[in-house]
PDB file of C-alpha atoms and ligand atoms in Angstrom:
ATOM      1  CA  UNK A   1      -7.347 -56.968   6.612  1.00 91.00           C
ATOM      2  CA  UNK A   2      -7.281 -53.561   5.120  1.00 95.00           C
ATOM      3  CA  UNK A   3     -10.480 -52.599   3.460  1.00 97.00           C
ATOM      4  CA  UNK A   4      -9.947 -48.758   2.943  1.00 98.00           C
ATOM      5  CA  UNK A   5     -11.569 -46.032   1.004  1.00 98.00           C
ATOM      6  CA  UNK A   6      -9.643 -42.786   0.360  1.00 98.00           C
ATOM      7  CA  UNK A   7     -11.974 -39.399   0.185  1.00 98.00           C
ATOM      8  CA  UNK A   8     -10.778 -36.359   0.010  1.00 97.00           C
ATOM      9  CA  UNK A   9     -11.010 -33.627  -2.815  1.00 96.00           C
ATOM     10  CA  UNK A  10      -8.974 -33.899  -6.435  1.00 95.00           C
ATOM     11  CA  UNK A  11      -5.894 -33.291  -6.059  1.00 93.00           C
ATOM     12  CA  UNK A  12      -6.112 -34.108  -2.140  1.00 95.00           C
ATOM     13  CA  UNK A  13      -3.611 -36.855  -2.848  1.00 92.00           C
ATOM     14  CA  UNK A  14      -5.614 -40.114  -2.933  1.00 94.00           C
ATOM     15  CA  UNK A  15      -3.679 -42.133  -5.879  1.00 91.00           C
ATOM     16  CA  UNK A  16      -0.629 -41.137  -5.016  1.00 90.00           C
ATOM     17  CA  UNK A  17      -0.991 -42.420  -1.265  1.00 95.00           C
ATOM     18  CA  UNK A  18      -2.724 -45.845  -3.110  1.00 95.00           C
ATOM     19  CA  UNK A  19       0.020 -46.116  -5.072  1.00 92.00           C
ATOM     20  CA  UNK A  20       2.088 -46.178  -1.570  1.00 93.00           C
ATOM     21  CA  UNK A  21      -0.454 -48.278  -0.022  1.00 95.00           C
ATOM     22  CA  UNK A  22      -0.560 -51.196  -3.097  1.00 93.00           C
ATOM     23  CA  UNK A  23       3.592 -51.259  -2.836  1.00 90.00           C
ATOM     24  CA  UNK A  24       3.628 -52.353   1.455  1.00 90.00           C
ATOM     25  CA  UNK A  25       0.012 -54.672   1.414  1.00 92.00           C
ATOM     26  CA  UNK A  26      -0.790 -56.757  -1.583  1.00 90.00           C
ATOM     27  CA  UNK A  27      -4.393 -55.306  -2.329  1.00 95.00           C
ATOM     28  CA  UNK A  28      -5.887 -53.730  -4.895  1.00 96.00           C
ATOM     29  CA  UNK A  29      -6.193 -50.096  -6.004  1.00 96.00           C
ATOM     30  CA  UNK A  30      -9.278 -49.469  -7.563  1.00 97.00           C
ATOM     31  CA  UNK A  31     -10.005 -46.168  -8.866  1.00 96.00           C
ATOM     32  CA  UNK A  32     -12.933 -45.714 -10.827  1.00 97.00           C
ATOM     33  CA  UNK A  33     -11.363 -42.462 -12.534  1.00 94.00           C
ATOM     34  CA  UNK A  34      -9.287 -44.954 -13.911  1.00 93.00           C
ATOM     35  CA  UNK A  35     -11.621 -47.502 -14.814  1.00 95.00           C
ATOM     36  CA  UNK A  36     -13.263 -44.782 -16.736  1.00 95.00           C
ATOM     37  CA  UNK A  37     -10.626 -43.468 -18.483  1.00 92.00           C
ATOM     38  CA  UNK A  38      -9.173 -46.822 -19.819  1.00 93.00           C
ATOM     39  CA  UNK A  39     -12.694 -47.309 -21.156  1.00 94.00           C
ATOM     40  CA  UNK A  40     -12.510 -44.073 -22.924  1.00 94.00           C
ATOM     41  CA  UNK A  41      -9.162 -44.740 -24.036  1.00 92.00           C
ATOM     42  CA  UNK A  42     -10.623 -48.258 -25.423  1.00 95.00           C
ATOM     43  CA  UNK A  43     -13.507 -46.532 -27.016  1.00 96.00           C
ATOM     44  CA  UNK A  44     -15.845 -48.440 -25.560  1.00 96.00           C
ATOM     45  CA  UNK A  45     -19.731 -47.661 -24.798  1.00 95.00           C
ATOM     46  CA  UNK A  46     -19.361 -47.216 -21.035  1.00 94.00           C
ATOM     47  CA  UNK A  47     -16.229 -44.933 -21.665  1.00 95.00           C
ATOM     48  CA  UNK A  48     -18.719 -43.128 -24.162  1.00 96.00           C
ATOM     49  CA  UNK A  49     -21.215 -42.082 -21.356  1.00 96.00           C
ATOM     50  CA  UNK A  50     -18.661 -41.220 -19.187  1.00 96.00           C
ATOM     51  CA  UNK A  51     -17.056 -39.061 -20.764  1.00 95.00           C
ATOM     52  CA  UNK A  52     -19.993 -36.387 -21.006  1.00 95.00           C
ATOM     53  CA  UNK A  53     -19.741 -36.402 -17.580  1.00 96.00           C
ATOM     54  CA  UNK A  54     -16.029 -36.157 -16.747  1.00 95.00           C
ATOM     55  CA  UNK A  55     -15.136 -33.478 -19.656  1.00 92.00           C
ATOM     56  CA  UNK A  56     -17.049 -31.439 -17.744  1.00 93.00           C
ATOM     57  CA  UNK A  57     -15.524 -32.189 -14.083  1.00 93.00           C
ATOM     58  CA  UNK A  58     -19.336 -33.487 -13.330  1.00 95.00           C
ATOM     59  CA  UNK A  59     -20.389 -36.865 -11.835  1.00 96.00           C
ATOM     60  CA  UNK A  60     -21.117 -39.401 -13.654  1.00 97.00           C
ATOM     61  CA  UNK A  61     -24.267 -40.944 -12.477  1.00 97.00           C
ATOM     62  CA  UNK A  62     -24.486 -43.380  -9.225  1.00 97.00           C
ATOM     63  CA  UNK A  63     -26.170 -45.998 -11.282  1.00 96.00           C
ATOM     64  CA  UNK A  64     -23.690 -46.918 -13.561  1.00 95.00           C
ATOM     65  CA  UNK A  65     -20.690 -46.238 -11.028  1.00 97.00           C
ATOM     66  CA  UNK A  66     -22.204 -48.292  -8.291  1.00 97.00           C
ATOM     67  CA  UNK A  67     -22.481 -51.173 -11.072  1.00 95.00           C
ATOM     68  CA  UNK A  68     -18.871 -50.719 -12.386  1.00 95.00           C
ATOM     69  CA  UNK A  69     -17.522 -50.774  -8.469  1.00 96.00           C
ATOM     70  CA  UNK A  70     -19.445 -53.340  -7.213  1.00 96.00           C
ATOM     71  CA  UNK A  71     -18.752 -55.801 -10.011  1.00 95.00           C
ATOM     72  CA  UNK A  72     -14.998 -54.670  -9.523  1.00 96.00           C
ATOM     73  CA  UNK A  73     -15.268 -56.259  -6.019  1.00 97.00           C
ATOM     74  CA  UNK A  74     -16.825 -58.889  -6.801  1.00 96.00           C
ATOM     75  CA  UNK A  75     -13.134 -60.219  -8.359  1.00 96.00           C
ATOM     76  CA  UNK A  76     -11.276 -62.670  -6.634  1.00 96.00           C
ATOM     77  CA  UNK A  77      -8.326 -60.318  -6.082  1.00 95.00           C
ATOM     78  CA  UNK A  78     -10.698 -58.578  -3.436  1.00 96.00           C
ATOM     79  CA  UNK A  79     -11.100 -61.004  -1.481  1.00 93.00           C
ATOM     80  CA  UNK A  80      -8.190 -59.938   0.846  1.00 91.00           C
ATOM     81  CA  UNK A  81      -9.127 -56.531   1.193  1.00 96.00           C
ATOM     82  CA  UNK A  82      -8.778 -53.256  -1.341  1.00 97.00           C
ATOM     83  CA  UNK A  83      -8.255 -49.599  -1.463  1.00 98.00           C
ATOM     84  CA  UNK A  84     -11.262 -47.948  -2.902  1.00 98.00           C
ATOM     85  CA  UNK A  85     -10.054 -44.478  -4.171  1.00 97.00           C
ATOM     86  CA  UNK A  86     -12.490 -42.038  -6.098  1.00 96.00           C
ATOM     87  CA  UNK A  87     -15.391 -44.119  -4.604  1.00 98.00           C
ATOM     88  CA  UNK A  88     -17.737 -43.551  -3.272  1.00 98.00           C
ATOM     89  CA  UNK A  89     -18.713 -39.965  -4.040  1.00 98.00           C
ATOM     90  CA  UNK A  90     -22.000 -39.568  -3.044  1.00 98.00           C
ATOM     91  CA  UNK A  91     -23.864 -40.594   0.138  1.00 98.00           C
ATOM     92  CA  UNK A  92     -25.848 -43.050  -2.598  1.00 98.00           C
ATOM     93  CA  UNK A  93     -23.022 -43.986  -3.782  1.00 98.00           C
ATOM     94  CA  UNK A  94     -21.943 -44.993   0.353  1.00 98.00           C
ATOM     95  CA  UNK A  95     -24.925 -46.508   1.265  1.00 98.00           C
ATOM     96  CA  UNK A  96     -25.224 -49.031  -1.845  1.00 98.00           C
ATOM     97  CA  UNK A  97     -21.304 -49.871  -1.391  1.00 98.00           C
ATOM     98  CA  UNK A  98     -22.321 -50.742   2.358  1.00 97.00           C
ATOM     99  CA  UNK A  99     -25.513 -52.972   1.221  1.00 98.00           C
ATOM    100  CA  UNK A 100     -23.284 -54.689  -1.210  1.00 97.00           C
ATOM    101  CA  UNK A 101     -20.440 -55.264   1.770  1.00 97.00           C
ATOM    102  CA  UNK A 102     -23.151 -56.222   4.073  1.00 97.00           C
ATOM    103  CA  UNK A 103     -24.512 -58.662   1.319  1.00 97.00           C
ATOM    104  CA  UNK A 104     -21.004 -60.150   1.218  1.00 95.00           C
ATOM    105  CA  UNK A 105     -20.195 -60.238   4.717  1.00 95.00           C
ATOM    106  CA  UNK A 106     -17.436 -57.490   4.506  1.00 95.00           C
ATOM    107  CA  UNK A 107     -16.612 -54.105   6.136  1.00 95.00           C
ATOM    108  CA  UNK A 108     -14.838 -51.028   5.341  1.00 97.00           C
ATOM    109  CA  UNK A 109     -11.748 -50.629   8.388  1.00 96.00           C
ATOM    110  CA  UNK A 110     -11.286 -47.123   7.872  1.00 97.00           C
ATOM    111  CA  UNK A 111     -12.178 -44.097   5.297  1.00 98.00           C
ATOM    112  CA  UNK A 112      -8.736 -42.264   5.156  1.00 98.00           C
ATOM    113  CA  UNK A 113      -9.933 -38.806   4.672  1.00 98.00           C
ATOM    114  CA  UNK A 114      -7.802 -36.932   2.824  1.00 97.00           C
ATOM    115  CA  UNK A 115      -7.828 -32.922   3.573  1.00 97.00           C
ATOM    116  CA  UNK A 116      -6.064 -30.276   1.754  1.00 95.00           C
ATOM    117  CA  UNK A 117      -7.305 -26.535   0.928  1.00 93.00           C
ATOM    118  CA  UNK A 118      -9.361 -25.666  -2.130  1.00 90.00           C
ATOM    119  CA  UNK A 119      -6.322 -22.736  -3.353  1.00 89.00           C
ATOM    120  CA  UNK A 120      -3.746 -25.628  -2.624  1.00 93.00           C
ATOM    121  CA  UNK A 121      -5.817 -27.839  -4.630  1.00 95.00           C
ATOM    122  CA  UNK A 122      -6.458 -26.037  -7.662  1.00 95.00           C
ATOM    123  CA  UNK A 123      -2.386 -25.316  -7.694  1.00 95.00           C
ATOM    124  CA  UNK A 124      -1.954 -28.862  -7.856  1.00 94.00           C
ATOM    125  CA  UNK A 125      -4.239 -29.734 -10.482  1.00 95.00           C
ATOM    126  CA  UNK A 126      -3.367 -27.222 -13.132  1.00 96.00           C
ATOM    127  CA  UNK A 127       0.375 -28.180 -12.984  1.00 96.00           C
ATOM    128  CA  UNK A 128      -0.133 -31.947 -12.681  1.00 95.00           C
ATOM    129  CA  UNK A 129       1.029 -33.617 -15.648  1.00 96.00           C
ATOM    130  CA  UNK A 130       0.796 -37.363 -16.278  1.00 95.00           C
ATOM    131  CA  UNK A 131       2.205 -40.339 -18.191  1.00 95.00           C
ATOM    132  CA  UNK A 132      -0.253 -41.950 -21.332  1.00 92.00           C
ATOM    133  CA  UNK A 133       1.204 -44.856 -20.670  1.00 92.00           C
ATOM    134  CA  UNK A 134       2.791 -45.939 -17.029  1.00 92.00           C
ATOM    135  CA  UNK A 135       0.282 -43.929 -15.475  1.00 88.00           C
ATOM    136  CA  UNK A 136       2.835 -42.060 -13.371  1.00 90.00           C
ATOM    137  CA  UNK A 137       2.164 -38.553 -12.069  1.00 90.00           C
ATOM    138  CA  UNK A 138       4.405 -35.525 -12.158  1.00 93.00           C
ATOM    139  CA  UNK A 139       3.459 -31.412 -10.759  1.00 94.00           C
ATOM    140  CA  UNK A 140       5.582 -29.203 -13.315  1.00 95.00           C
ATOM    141  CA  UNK A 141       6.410 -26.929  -9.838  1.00 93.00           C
ATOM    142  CA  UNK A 142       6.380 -29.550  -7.276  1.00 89.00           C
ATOM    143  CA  UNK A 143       7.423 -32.764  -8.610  1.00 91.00           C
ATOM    144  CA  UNK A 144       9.110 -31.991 -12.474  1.00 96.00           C
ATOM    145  CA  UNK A 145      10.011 -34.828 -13.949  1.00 97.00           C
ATOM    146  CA  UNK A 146      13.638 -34.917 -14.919  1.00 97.00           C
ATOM    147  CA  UNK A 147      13.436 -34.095 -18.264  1.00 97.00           C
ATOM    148  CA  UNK A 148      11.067 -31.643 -18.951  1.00 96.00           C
ATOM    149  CA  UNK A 149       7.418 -32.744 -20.891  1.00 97.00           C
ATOM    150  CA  UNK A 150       8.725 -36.842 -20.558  1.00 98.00           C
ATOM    151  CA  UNK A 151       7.964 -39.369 -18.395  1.00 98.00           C
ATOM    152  CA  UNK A 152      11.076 -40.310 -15.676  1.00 97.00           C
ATOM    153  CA  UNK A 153       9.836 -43.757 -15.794  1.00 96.00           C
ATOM    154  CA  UNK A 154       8.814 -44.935 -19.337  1.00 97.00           C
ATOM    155  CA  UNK A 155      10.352 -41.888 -21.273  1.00 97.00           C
ATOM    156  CA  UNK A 156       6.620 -41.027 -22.710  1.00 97.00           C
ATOM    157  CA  UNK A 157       5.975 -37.953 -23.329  1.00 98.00           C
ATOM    158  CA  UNK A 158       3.514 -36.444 -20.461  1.00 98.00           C
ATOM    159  CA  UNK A 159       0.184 -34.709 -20.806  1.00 97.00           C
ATOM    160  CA  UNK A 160      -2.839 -32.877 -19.350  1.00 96.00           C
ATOM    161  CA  UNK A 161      -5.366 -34.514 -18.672  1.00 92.00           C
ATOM    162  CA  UNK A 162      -8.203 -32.900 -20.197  1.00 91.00           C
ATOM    163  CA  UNK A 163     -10.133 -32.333 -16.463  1.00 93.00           C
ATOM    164  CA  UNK A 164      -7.619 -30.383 -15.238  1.00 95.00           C
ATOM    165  CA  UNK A 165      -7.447 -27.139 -17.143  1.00 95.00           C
ATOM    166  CA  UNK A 166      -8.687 -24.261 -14.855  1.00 94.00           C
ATOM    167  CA  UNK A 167     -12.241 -24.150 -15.734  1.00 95.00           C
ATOM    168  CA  UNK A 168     -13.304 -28.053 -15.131  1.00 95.00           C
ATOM    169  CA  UNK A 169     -10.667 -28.206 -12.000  1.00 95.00           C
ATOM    170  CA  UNK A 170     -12.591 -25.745 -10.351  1.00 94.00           C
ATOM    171  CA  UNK A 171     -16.112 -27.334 -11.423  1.00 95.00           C
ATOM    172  CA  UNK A 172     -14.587 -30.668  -9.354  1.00 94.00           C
ATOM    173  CA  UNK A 173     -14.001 -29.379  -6.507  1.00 95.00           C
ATOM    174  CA  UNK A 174     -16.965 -27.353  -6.369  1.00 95.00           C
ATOM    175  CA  UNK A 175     -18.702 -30.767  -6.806  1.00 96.00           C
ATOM    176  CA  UNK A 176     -16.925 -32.145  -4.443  1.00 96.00           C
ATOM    177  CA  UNK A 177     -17.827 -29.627  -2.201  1.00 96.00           C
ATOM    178  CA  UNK A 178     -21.495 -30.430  -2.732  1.00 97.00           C
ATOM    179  CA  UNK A 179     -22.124 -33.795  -3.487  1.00 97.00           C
ATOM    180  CA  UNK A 180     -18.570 -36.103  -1.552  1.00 97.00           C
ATOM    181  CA  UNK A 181     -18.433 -33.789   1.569  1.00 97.00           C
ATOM    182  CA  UNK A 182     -21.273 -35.093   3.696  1.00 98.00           C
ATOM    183  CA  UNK A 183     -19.643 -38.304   3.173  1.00 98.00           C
ATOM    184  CA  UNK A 184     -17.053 -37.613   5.796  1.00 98.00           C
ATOM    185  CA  UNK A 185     -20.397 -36.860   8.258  1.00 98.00           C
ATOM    186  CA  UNK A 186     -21.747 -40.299   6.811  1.00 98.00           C
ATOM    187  CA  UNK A 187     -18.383 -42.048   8.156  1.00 98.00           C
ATOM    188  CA  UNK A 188     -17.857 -40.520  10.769  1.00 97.00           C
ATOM    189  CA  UNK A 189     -21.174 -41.531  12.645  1.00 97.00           C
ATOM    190  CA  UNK A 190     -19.494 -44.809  11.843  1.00 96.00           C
ATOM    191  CA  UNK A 191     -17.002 -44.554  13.762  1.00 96.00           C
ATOM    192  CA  UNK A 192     -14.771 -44.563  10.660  1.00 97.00           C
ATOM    193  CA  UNK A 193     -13.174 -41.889   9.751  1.00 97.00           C
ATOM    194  CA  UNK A 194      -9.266 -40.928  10.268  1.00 97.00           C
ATOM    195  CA  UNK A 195      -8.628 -37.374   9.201  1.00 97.00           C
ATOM    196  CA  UNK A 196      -5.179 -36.533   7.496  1.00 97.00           C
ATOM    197  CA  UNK A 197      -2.985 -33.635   6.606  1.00 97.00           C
ATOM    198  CA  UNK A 198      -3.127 -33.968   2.866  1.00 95.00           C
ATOM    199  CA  UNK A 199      -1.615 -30.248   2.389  1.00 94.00           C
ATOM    200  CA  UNK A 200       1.627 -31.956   4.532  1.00 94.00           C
ATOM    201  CA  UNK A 201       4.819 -33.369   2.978  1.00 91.00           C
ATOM    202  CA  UNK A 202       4.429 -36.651   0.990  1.00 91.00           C
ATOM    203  CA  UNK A 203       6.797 -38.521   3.662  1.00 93.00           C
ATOM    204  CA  UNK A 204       4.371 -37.166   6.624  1.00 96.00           C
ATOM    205  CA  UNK A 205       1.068 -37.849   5.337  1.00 96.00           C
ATOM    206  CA  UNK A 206       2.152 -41.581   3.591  1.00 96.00           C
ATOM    207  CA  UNK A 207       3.601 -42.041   7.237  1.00 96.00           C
ATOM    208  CA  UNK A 208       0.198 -41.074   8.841  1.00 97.00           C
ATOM    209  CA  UNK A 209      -2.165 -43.100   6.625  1.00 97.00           C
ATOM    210  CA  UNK A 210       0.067 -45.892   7.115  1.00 96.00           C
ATOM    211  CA  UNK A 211      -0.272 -45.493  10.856  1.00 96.00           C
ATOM    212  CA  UNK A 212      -4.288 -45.037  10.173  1.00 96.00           C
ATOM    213  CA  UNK A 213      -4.337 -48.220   8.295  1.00 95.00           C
ATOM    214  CA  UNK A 214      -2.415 -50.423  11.378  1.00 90.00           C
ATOM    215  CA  UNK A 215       1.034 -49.757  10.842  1.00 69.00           C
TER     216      UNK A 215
HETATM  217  P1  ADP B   1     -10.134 -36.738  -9.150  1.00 70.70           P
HETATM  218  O1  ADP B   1     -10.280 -37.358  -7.809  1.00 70.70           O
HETATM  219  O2  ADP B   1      -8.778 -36.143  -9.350  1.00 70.70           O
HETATM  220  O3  ADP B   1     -11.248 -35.806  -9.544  1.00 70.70           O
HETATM  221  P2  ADP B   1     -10.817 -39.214 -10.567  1.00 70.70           P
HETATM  222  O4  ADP B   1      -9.880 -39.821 -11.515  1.00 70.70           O
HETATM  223  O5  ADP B   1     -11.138 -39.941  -9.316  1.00 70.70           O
HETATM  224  O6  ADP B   1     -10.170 -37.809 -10.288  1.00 70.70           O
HETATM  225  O7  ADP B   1     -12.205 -38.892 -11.277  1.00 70.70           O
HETATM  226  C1  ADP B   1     -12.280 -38.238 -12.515  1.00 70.70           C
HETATM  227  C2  ADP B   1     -13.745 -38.102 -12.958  1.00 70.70           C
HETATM  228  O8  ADP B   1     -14.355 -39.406 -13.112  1.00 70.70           O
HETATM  229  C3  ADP B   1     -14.667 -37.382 -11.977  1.00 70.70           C
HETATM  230  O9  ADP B   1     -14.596 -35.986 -12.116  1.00 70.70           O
HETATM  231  C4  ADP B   1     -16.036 -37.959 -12.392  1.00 70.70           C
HETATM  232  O10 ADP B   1     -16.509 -37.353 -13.552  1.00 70.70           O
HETATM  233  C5  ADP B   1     -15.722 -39.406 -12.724  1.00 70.70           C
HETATM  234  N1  ADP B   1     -15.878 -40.283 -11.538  1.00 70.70           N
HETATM  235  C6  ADP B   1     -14.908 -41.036 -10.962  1.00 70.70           C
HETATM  236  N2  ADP B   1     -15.384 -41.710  -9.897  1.00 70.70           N
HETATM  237  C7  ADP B   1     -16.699 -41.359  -9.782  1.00 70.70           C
HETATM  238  C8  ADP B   1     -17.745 -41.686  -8.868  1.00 70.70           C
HETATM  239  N3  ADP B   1     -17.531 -42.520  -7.825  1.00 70.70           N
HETATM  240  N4  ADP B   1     -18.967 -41.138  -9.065  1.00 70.70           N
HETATM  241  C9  ADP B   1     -19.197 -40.318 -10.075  1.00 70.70           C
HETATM  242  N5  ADP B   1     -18.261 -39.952 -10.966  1.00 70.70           N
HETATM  243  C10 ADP B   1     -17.020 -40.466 -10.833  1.00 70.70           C
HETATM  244 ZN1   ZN B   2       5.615 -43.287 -17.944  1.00 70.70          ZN
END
C-alpha cells in the first residue's frame, strides 16, 4: 500500500512525478494547490481566503489546510493509499496529518523528498506555462509545447499562473526554505525519508521514486 507524501521545493517536480505515480498505482493525487485553485476558479469562500495567501507565494494558514486535507482523506477513494503532494508544509501541518493517520489506523510508507537547487528552481518556475483546462504542464525552454502558447493535449491556450512571475516565485521558495524544510528533519527521525535527484532527467528521477515507492 503506497501512502506517500512528496516534499520538496516549487518547482522541485512533485506533480509531475504524481502525475507518473497516479498512471502505474490506482491512488489518488491530492494536491492542495489544486484544491485551492479550483476553489478560486469556482469563486467560492474558501478559494476567497486563499487566495490572499497564494497571490502572494505565502502560506495559507495550517488551520484551514489541515481541515481541507484531512476531510480529503477521509473519502473512500483513500482508502487504498494516496499521494499527498503540496502537503504537509509545515511541521504543524505534519504532526496533525500524523494524529489524524494515527486516529485512522494508517501510516505514511515513505516521504519522497524531492531536491533540486534554488537557481534551477526559479528557472523552472518563470518559464512554466500551464493548461486552464487539462491541467497539463509545459517549460517554454525545457518542455515547449508543440505549438507555441497552446496546449499539446486539449489545444487550450496556456498561461501563467499568477504565482510564478519572478517576484512571488522567489517569495515561495524562500518560504519554503523557512517554514517546509525542517520537515525533511521531522521525517527523517522517522525513518521515512528517501532523498531524490529532482535537478536529474525526468526518466531518472520517475525511475528512482518508483524504486523508493517498491518498484
Ligand atoms: P508549488 O509547490 O509549486 O508552490 P502548490 O500548487 O503546491 O505549488 O501551492 C501553491 C500555493 O498554495 C502555495 O504557495 C500556498 O499559498 C498554497 N498552499 C498549498 N498547499 C499548502 C499547504 N499545505 N499549506 C499552506 N499553503 C498551501
Ligand atoms: Zn490542455
Amino acid at each position: 500500500m503506497i501512502r506517500t507524501i512528496l516534499l520538496g521545493p516549487p518547482g522541485a517536480g512533485k506533480g509531475t512525478q504524481a502525475a507518473i505515480i497516479v498512471k502505474n498505482n490506482n491512488i489518488p493525487h491530492i494536491s492542495t494547490g489544486d484544491i485551492f485553485r479550483e476553489n478560486i476558479k469556482n469563486g467560492t469562500e474558501l478559494g476567497k481566503r486563499a487566495q490572499e495567501y497564494m497571490s502572494k507565494g505565502e502560506l495559507v494558514p495550517d488551520d484551514l489546510v489541515i481541515e481541507i486535507a484531512t476531510t480529503r482523506l477521509l473519502e473512500d477513494d483513500c482508502k487504498n493509499g494516496f499521494i499527498l503532494d503540496g502537503f504537509p508544509r509545515t511541521v504543524h501541518q505534519a504532526e496533525e496529518l500524523d494524529k489524524f493517520l494515527d486516529e485512522h489506523g494508517q501510516e505514511i510508507s515513505v516521504v519522497i523528498n524531492l531536491e533540486v537547487p534554488d537557481d534551477v528552481l526559479m528557472k523552472r518556475l518563470t518559464g512554466r506555462r500551464v493548461c486552464p483546462k487539462c491541467g497539463a504542464t509545459f517549460h517554454i525552454v525545457g518542455m515547449p509545447p508543440k505549438k507555441e502558447g497552446i496546449c499539446d493535449i486539449c489545444g487550450a491556450e496556456l498561461i501563467q499562473r499568477p504565482d510564478d512571475n519572478e517576484e512571488t516565485a522567489g517569495n515561495r521558495i524562500e518560504v519554503y526554505n523557512r517554514e517546509t524544510k525542517p520537515l525533511i528533519d521531522y521525517y527523517e527521525k522517522k525513518g521515512k525519508i528517501a532523498n531524490i535527484d529532482g535537478a536529474a532527467a525526468l526518466e531518472v528521477a520517475s525511475a528512482a521514486v518508483a524504486e523508493a515507492l517498491g518498484g
